XYZ file of C-alpha atoms in Angstrom:
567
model
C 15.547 -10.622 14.713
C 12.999 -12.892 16.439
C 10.240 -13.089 15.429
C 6.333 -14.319 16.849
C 4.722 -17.366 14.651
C 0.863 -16.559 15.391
C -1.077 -19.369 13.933
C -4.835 -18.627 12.296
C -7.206 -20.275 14.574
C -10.488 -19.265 12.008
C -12.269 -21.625 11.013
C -15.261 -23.751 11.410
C -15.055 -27.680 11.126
C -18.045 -28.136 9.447
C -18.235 -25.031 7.334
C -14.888 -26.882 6.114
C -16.222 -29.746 5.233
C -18.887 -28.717 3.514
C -16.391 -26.808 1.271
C -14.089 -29.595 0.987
C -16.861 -31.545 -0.401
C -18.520 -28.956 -2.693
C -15.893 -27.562 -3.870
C -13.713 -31.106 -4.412
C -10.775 -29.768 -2.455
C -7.994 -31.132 -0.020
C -8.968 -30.359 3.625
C -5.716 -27.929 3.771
C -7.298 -25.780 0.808
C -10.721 -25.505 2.280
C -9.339 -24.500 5.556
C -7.481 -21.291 3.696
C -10.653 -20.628 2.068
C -12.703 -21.028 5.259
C -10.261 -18.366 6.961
C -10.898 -16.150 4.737
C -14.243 -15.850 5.909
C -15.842 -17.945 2.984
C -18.299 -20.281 4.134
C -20.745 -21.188 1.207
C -19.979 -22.382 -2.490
C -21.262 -19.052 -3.537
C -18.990 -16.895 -1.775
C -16.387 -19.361 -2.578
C -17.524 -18.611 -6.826
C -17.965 -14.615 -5.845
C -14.143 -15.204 -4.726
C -12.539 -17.026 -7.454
C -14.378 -15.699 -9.703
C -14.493 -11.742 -8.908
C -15.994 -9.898 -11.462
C -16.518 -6.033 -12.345
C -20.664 -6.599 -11.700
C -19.717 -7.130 -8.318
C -18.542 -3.514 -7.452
C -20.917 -1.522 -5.197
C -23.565 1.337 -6.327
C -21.298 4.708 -6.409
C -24.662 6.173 -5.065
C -24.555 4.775 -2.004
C -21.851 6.163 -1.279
C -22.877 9.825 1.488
C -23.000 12.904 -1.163
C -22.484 11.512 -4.472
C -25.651 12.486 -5.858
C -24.324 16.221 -4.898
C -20.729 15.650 -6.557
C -22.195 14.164 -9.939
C -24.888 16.974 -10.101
C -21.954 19.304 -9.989
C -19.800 17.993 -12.042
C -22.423 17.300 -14.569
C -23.374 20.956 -14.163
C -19.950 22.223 -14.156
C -19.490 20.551 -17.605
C -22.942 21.512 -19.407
C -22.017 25.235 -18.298
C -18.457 24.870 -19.434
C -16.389 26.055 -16.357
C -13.283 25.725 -15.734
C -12.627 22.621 -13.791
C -9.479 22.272 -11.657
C -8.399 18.649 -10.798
C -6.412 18.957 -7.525
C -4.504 15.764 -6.218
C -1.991 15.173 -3.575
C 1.983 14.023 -4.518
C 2.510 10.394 -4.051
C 1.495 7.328 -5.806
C -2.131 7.604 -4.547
C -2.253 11.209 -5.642
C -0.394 11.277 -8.847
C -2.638 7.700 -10.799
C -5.829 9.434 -8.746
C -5.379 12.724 -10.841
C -4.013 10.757 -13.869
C -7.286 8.690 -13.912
C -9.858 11.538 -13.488
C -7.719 13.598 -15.835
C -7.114 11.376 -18.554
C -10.784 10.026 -18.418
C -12.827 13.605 -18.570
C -10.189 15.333 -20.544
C -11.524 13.153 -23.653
C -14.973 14.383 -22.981
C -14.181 18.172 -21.604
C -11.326 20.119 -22.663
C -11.320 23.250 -20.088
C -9.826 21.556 -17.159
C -6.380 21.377 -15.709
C -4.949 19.416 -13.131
C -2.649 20.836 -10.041
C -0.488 19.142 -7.755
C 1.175 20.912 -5.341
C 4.592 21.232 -4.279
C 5.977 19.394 -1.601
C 9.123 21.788 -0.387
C 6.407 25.135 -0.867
C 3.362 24.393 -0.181
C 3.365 21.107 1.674
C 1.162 17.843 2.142
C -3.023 18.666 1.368
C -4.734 21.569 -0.002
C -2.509 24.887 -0.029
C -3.597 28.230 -0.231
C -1.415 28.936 -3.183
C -3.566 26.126 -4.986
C -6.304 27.750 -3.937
C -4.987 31.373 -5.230
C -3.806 29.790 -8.148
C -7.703 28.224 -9.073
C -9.383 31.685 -8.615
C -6.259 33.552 -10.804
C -7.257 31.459 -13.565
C -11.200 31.298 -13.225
C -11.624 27.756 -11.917
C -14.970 27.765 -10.061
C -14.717 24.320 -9.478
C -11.763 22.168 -7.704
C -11.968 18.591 -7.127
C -9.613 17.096 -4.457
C -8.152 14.028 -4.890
C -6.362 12.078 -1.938
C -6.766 15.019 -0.036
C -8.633 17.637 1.284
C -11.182 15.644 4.245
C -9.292 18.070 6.765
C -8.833 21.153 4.685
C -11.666 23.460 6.875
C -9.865 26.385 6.179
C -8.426 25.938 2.883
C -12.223 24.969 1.661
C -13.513 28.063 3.174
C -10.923 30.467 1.172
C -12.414 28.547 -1.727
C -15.740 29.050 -0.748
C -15.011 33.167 -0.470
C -12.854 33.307 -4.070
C -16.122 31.404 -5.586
C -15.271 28.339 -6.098
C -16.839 24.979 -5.411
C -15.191 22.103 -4.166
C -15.979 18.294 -4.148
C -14.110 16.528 -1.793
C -12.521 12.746 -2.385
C -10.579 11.220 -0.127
C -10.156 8.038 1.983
C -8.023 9.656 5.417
C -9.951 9.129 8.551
C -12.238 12.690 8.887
C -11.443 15.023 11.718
C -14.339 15.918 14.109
C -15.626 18.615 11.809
C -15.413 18.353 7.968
C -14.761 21.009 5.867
C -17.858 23.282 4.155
C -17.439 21.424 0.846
C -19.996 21.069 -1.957
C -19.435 17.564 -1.487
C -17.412 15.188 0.889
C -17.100 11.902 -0.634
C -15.156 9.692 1.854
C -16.107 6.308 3.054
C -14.600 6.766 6.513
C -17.209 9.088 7.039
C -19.063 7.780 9.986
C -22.532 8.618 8.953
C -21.461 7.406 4.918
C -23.157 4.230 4.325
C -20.921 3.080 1.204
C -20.522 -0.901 2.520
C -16.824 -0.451 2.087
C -14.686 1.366 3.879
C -11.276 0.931 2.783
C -10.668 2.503 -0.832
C -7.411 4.409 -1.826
C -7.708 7.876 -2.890
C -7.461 6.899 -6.349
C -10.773 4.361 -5.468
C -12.459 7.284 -4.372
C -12.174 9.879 -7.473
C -12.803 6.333 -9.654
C -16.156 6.028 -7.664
C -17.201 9.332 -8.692
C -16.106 8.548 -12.321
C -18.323 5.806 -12.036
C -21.640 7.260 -11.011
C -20.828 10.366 -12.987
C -20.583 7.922 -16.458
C -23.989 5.809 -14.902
C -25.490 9.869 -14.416
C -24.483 10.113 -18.097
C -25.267 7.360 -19.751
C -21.607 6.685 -20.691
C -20.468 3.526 -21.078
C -18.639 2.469 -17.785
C -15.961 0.182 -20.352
C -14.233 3.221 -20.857
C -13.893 3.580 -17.480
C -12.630 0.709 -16.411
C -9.453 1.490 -19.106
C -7.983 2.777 -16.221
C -8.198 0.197 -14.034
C -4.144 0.017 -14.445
C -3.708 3.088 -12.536
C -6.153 2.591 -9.781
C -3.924 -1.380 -9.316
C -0.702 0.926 -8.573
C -2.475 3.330 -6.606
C -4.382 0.267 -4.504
C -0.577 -1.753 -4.269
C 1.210 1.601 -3.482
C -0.923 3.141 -0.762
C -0.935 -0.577 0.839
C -4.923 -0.706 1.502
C -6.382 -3.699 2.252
C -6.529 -5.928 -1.072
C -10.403 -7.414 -0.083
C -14.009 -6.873 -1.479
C -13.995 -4.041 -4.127
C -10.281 -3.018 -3.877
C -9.523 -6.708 -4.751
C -11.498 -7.070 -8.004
C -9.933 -3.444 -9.041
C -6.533 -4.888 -8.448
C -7.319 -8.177 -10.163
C -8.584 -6.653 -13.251
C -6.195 -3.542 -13.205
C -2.855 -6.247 -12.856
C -4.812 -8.382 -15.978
C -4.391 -4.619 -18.407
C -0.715 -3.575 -16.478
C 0.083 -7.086 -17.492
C -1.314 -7.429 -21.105
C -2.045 -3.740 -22.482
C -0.493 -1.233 -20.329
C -0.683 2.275 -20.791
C 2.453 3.898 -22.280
C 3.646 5.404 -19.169
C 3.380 2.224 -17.222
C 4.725 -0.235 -19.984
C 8.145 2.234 -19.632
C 8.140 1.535 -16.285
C 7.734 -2.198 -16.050
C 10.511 -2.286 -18.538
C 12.465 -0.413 -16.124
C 12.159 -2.464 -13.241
C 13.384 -5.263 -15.428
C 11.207 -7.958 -15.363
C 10.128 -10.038 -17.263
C 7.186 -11.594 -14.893
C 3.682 -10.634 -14.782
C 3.278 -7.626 -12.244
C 1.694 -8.726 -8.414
C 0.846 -6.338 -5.738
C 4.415 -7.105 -4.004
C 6.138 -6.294 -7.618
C 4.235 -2.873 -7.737
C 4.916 -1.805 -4.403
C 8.432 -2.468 -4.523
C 8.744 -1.782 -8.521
C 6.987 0.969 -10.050
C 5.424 2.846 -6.874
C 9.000 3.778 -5.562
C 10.039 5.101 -9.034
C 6.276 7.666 -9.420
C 6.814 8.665 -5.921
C 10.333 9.644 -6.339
C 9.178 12.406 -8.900
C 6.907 13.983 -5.558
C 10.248 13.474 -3.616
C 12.954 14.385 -5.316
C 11.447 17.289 -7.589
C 7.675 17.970 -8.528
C 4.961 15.295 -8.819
C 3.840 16.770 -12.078
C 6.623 14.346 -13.899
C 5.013 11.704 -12.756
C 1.430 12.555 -13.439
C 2.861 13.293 -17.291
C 4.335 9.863 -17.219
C 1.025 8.350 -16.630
C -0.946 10.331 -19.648
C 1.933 9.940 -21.980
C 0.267 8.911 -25.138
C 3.146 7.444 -26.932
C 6.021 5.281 -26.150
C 8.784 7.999 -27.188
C 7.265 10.341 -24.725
C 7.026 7.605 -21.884
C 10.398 6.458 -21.797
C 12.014 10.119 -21.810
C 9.727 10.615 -18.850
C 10.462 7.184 -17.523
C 14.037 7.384 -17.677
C 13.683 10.857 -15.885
C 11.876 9.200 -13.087
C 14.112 6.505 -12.612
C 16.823 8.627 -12.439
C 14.986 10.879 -9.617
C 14.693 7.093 -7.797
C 18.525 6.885 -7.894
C 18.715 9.973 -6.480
C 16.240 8.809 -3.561
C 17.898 5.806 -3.128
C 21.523 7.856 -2.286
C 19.620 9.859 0.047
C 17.248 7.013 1.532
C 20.838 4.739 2.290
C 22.426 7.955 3.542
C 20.064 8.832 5.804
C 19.252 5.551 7.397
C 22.803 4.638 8.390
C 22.418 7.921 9.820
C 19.236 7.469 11.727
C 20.639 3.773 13.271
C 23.735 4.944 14.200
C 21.723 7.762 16.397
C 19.820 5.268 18.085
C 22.807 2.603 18.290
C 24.845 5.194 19.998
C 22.216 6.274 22.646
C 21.141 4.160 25.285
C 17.724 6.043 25.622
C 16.908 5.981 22.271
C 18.235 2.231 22.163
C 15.851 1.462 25.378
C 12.612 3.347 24.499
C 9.510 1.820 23.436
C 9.544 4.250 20.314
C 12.082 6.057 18.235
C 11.674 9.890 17.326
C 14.173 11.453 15.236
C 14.917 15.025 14.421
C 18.114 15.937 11.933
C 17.349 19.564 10.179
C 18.994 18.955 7.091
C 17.402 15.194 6.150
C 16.042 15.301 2.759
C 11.892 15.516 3.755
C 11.538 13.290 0.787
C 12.497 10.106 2.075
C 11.630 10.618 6.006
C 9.183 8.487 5.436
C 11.287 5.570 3.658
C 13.930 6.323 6.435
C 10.653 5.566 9.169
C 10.376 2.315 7.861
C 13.949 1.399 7.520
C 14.607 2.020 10.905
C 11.399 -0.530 12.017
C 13.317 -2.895 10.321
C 16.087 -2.831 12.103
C 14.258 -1.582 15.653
C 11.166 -2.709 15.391
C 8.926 -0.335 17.187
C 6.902 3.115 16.210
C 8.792 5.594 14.880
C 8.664 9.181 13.644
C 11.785 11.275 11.671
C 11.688 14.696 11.463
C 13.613 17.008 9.319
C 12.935 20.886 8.973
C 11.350 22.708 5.849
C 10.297 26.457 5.176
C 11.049 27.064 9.177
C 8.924 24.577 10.551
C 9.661 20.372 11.713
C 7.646 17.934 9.634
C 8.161 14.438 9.725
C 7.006 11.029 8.438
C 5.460 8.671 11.722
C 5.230 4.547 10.559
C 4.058 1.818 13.064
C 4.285 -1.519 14.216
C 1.741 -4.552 13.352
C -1.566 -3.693 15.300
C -0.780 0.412 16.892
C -2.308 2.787 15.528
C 0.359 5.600 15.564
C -1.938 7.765 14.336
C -4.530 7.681 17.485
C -1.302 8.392 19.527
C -0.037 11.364 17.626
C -3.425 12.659 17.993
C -2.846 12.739 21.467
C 0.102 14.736 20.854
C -1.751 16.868 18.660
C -1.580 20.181 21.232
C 2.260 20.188 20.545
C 1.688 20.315 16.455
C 0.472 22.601 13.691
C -1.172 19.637 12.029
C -1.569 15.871 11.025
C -3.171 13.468 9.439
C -2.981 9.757 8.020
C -3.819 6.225 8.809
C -3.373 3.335 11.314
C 0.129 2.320 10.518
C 1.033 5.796 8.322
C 0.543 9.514 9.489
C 2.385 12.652 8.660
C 2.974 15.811 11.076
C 4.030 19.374 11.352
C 5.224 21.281 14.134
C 7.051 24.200 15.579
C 10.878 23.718 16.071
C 10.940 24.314 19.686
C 8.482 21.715 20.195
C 10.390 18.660 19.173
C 12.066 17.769 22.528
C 8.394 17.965 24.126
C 6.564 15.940 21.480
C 9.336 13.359 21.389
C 8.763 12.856 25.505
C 5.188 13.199 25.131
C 5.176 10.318 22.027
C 7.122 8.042 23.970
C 5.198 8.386 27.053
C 1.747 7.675 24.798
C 3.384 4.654 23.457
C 5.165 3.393 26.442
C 1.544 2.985 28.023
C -0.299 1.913 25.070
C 2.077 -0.716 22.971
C 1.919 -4.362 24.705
C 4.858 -5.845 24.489
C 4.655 -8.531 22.063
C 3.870 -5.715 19.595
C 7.563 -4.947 19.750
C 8.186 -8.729 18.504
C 7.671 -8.958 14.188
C 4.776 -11.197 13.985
C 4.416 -13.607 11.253
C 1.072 -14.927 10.700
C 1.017 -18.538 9.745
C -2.262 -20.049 7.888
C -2.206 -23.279 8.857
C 0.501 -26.379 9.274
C 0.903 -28.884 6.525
C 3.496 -31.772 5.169
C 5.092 -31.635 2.401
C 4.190 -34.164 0.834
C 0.657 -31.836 0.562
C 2.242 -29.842 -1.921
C 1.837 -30.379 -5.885
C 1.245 -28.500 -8.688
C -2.606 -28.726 -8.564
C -2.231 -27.280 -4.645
C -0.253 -24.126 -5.843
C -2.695 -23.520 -8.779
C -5.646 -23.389 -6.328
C -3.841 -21.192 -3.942
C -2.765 -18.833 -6.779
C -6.380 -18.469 -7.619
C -6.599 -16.620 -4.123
C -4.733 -14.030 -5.747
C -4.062 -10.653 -5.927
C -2.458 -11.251 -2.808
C -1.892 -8.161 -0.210
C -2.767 -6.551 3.196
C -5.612 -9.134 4.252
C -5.512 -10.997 1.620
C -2.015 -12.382 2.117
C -0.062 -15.246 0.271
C -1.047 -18.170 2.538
C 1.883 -18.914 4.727
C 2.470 -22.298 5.999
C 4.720 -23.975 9.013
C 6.382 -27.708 8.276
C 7.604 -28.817 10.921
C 10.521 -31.816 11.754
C 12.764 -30.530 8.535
C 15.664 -31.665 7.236
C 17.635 -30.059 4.950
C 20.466 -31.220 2.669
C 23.070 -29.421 -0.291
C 22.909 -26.523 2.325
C 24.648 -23.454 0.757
C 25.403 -19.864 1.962
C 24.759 -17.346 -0.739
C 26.764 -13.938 -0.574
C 26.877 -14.482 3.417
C 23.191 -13.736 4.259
C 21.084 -15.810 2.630
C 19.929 -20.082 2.932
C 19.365 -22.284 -0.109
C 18.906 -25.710 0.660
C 16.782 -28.986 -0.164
C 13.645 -29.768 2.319
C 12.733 -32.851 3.179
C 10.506 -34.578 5.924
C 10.791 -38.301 7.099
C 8.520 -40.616 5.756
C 8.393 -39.118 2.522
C 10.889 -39.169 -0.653
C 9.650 -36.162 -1.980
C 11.781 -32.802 -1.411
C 11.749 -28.998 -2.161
C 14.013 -26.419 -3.176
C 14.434 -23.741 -0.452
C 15.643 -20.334 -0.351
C 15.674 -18.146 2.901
C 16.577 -14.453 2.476
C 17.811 -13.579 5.016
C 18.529 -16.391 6.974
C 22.202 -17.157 6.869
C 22.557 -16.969 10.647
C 20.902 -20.134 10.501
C 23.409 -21.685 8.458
C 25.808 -24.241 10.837
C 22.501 -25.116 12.678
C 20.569 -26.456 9.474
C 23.863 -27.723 8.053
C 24.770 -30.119 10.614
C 21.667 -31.947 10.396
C 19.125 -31.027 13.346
C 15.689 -30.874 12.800
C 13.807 -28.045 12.066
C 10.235 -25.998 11.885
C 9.842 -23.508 9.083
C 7.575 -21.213 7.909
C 6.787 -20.538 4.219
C 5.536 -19.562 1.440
C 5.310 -21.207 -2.234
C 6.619 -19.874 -5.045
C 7.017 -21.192 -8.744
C 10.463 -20.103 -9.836
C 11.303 -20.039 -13.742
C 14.161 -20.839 -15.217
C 15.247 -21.014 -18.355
C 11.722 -21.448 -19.243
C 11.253 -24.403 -16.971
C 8.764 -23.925 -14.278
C 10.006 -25.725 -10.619
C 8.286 -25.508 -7.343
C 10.212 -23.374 -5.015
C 9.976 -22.816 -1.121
C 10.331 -18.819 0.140
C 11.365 -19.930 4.361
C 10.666 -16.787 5.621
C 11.314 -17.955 9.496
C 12.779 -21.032 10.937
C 12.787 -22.337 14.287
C 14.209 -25.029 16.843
C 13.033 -26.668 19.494
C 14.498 -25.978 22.697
């Protein structure tokens, strides 16, 4: 597929050269750290450097002086305290963390997560019905909950208080909690905006154990969980979310908890975890239990206290992922044959999909499979307890979720993010809301936003590239959504022992004139490219460095994610 090289244009000559000089680093590196909006030696330190001291006042944060004063009061009058969280990866380590942490100081509370097939995506009645059976008179929501109005209410009427923590963009009107802790609030003046669910609830940990005079140490034991949860639910890794995720990978890496140790082992690796590893390793495998089954397997997973009891859980898991991986393959051949075989589906500007019998566990999965392969907005629906609900995914820079929302008098609900959103709607509507969606998109999307777009950092030669370069650059680390690995283009390539590996993917040695130094280079992907690159033209790619072990000797390797000719 083609794909757009848009080069960085950030960054300020002499803001660069005052960090080249300060800092004692190659012009290339203090352009990457100038793009990242770094322009003093301080910030530079602050960066490299990030440290727990650096995370913001909980307190600032609209409300949390309410939610701590309830909680604290919940707990000195012993009720019964119902932790309520939603049933993916965000969810699941969200009610793991603010389970396992006040369960060692309170015993009388329980933690609920409801059932995807029943009772759907947010706060259900049934939870609700369930809290006031068993005399919880206080429920706090976890990844969920900042559009549950009426849900909330019914709360409100059984008796029961609710504190609200969540990180979804608010509706227009916000439910009649005892507390709304969400930083997307626009009147909250928490300086950032973009924590996961799981950041959220681990906020209100925070200023509850400042409230209490508890030492925030044991806090930050869970720092493990809140890493998968910040990987999995793909949030920008910058300002607080990146110094959670930096010292959350250091435990996952060197003192996991039981539950995530068995799952590391599992994915078979014997690297230290990243971001990328987490996303594609262990968030799959605890959102599987939410998709194939109930969540609650994976939420025991994550508080197993021994290693017997995590791998029996683990293995259960895992086997749940097999299960969504038969269903996820299934499905998408499915879903691309539909659009392959239609020439309006194959000529729209969006794709909307609607099969009754698709597993609702892996719509969302099957959303993003299809962008790869037609790369546009897209939305598959499948039916469940007689209504459609469907998964919605998006292209780099449309918000699919502002143009469902324009949809919204054709559904029952929805929520979610910029690039993520979920929706439920009557059967009969599907035909209209698939014309409607395409007509929103058709006038909104420009069209290079149907082109993949790879971001490129800056240009540099080869001959740039050392082991002292990469160790900088892996000091900008944990790399993720705006904080990505810094790509680069080298341009005028040669390459040499070109080989075609299993029919799809490039390995070759790089090489520029003028220099004898060369590269290994691997391109997933990128066997079409094979006859042009092995007969000896010239070439531009773009890349990213790796180190690649083997045998226990450590190599500089080249990841070519894109290569180009001139014309």
């Amino acid at each position: 597929m083609q794909k757009r090289w848009i080069f960085n244009e950030e960054s300020d000559a002499v803001v660069m050269n005052t960090l080249q000089q300060e800092l004692g680093v190659t012009a290339t590196i203090a352009k990457l750290i100038n793009q990242k909006s770094i322009n003093s030696f301080d910030e530079a330190k602050a960066f490299f450097r990030p440290s727990l001291e650096q995370l913001h006042d909980p307190f600032l944060m609209k409300d949390m002086d309410k939610a701590v004063n309830r909680l604290t009061e919940a707990i000195s009058n012993e009720e019964n305290i119902l932790i309520y969280g939603d049933y993916d990866v965000d969810g699941t380590t969200a009610v793991a963390t603010f389970y396992g942490f006040l369960s060692q100081i309170y015993h009388k509370i329980e933690y609920y997560i409801p059932d995807r097939y029943k009772e759907g995506y947010g706060v259900s009645e049934e939870g609700i019905r369930y809290a006031s059976a068993n005399g919880y008179t206080l429920i706090v929501t976890l990844d969920c909950g900042i559009k549950a109005l009426e849900k909330v209410d019914l709360a409100a009427n059984e008796g029961i208080d609710v504190i609200i923590c969540d990180h979804h963009t608010p509706g227009e009107t916000l439910p009649r909690a005892h507390a709304v802790l969400d930083p997307k609030q626009e009147d909250c003046p928490y300086p950032y905006k973009d924590l996961s669910g799981c950041g959220v609830g681990f906020k209100l940990l925070e200023g509850f154990c400042i409230q209490s005079g508890i030492e925030l140490e044991k806090l930050y034991d869970y720092l493990d969980l809140l890493a998968v949860s910040i990987a999995s639910d793909i949030v920008p890794i910058t300002g607080e979310n990146r110094i959670m995720a930096y010292y959350g990978l250091k435990k996952l890496n060197q003192a996991p908890r039981p539950g995530l140790k068995a799952l590391k082992e599992l994915c078979k690796t014997s690297r230290d975890l990243t971001i990328s590893s987490i996303v594609f390793g262990i968030g799959p495998r605890i959102n599987a239990a939410g998709r194939m089954d109930h969540a609650g397997s994976a939420v025991a997973l994550l508080l197993a206290k021994n290693e017997e009891e995590a791998n029996a859980l683990a293995q259960m898991v895992n086997d749940k992922n097999d299960a969504r991986r038969d269903f996820d393959n299934t499905i998408t051949e499915e879903a691309i044959h539909m659009i392959s075989t239609d020439a309006d589906l194959s000529n729209a500007k969006s794709t909307v999909l609607y099969k009754e019998d698709w597993h609702k566990g892996v719509i969302g999965i099957v959303a993003s499979r299809c962008i790869e392969k037609f790369y546009r907005p897209t939305v598959i629906l499948t039916e469940s307890n007689d209504k459609v609900t469907g998964s919605a995914r998006s292209v780099d820079g449309f918000d699919v979720y502002a143009a469902i929302s324009e949809c919204s008098d054709l559904l029952d609900q929805y929520g979610g993010h910029m690039y993520a959103a979920g929706v439920t709607m009557a059967v009969e509507n599907v035909s209209a809301f698939r014309k409607k969606f395409e007509e929103v998109v058709a006038r909104q999307i420009k069209d290079e936003q149907l082109i993949p777009s790879i971001y490129i950092d800056t240009s540099i030669s080869l001959e740039e590239i050392d082991r002292k370069f990469f160790n900088i650059i892996s000091q900008m680390a944990p790399f993720g959504p705006q904080n990505m690995q810094p790509m680069f283009v080298a341009e005028n390539v040669q390459a040499s022992n070109v080989k075609l590996l299993k029919d799809q993917h490039l390995k070759f040695t790089a090489k520029q004139e003028g220099t004898n130094l060369a590269y290994d280079a691997i391109g997933f992907g990128l066997g079409e490219y094979f006859d042009l690159v092995n007969c000896g033209l010239k070439f531009h790619m773009a890349f990213t460095i790796e180190e690649n072990d083997f045998r226990g000797q450590k190599t500089l390797q080249l990841f070519v994610k894109d290569i180009k000719f001139d014309d």
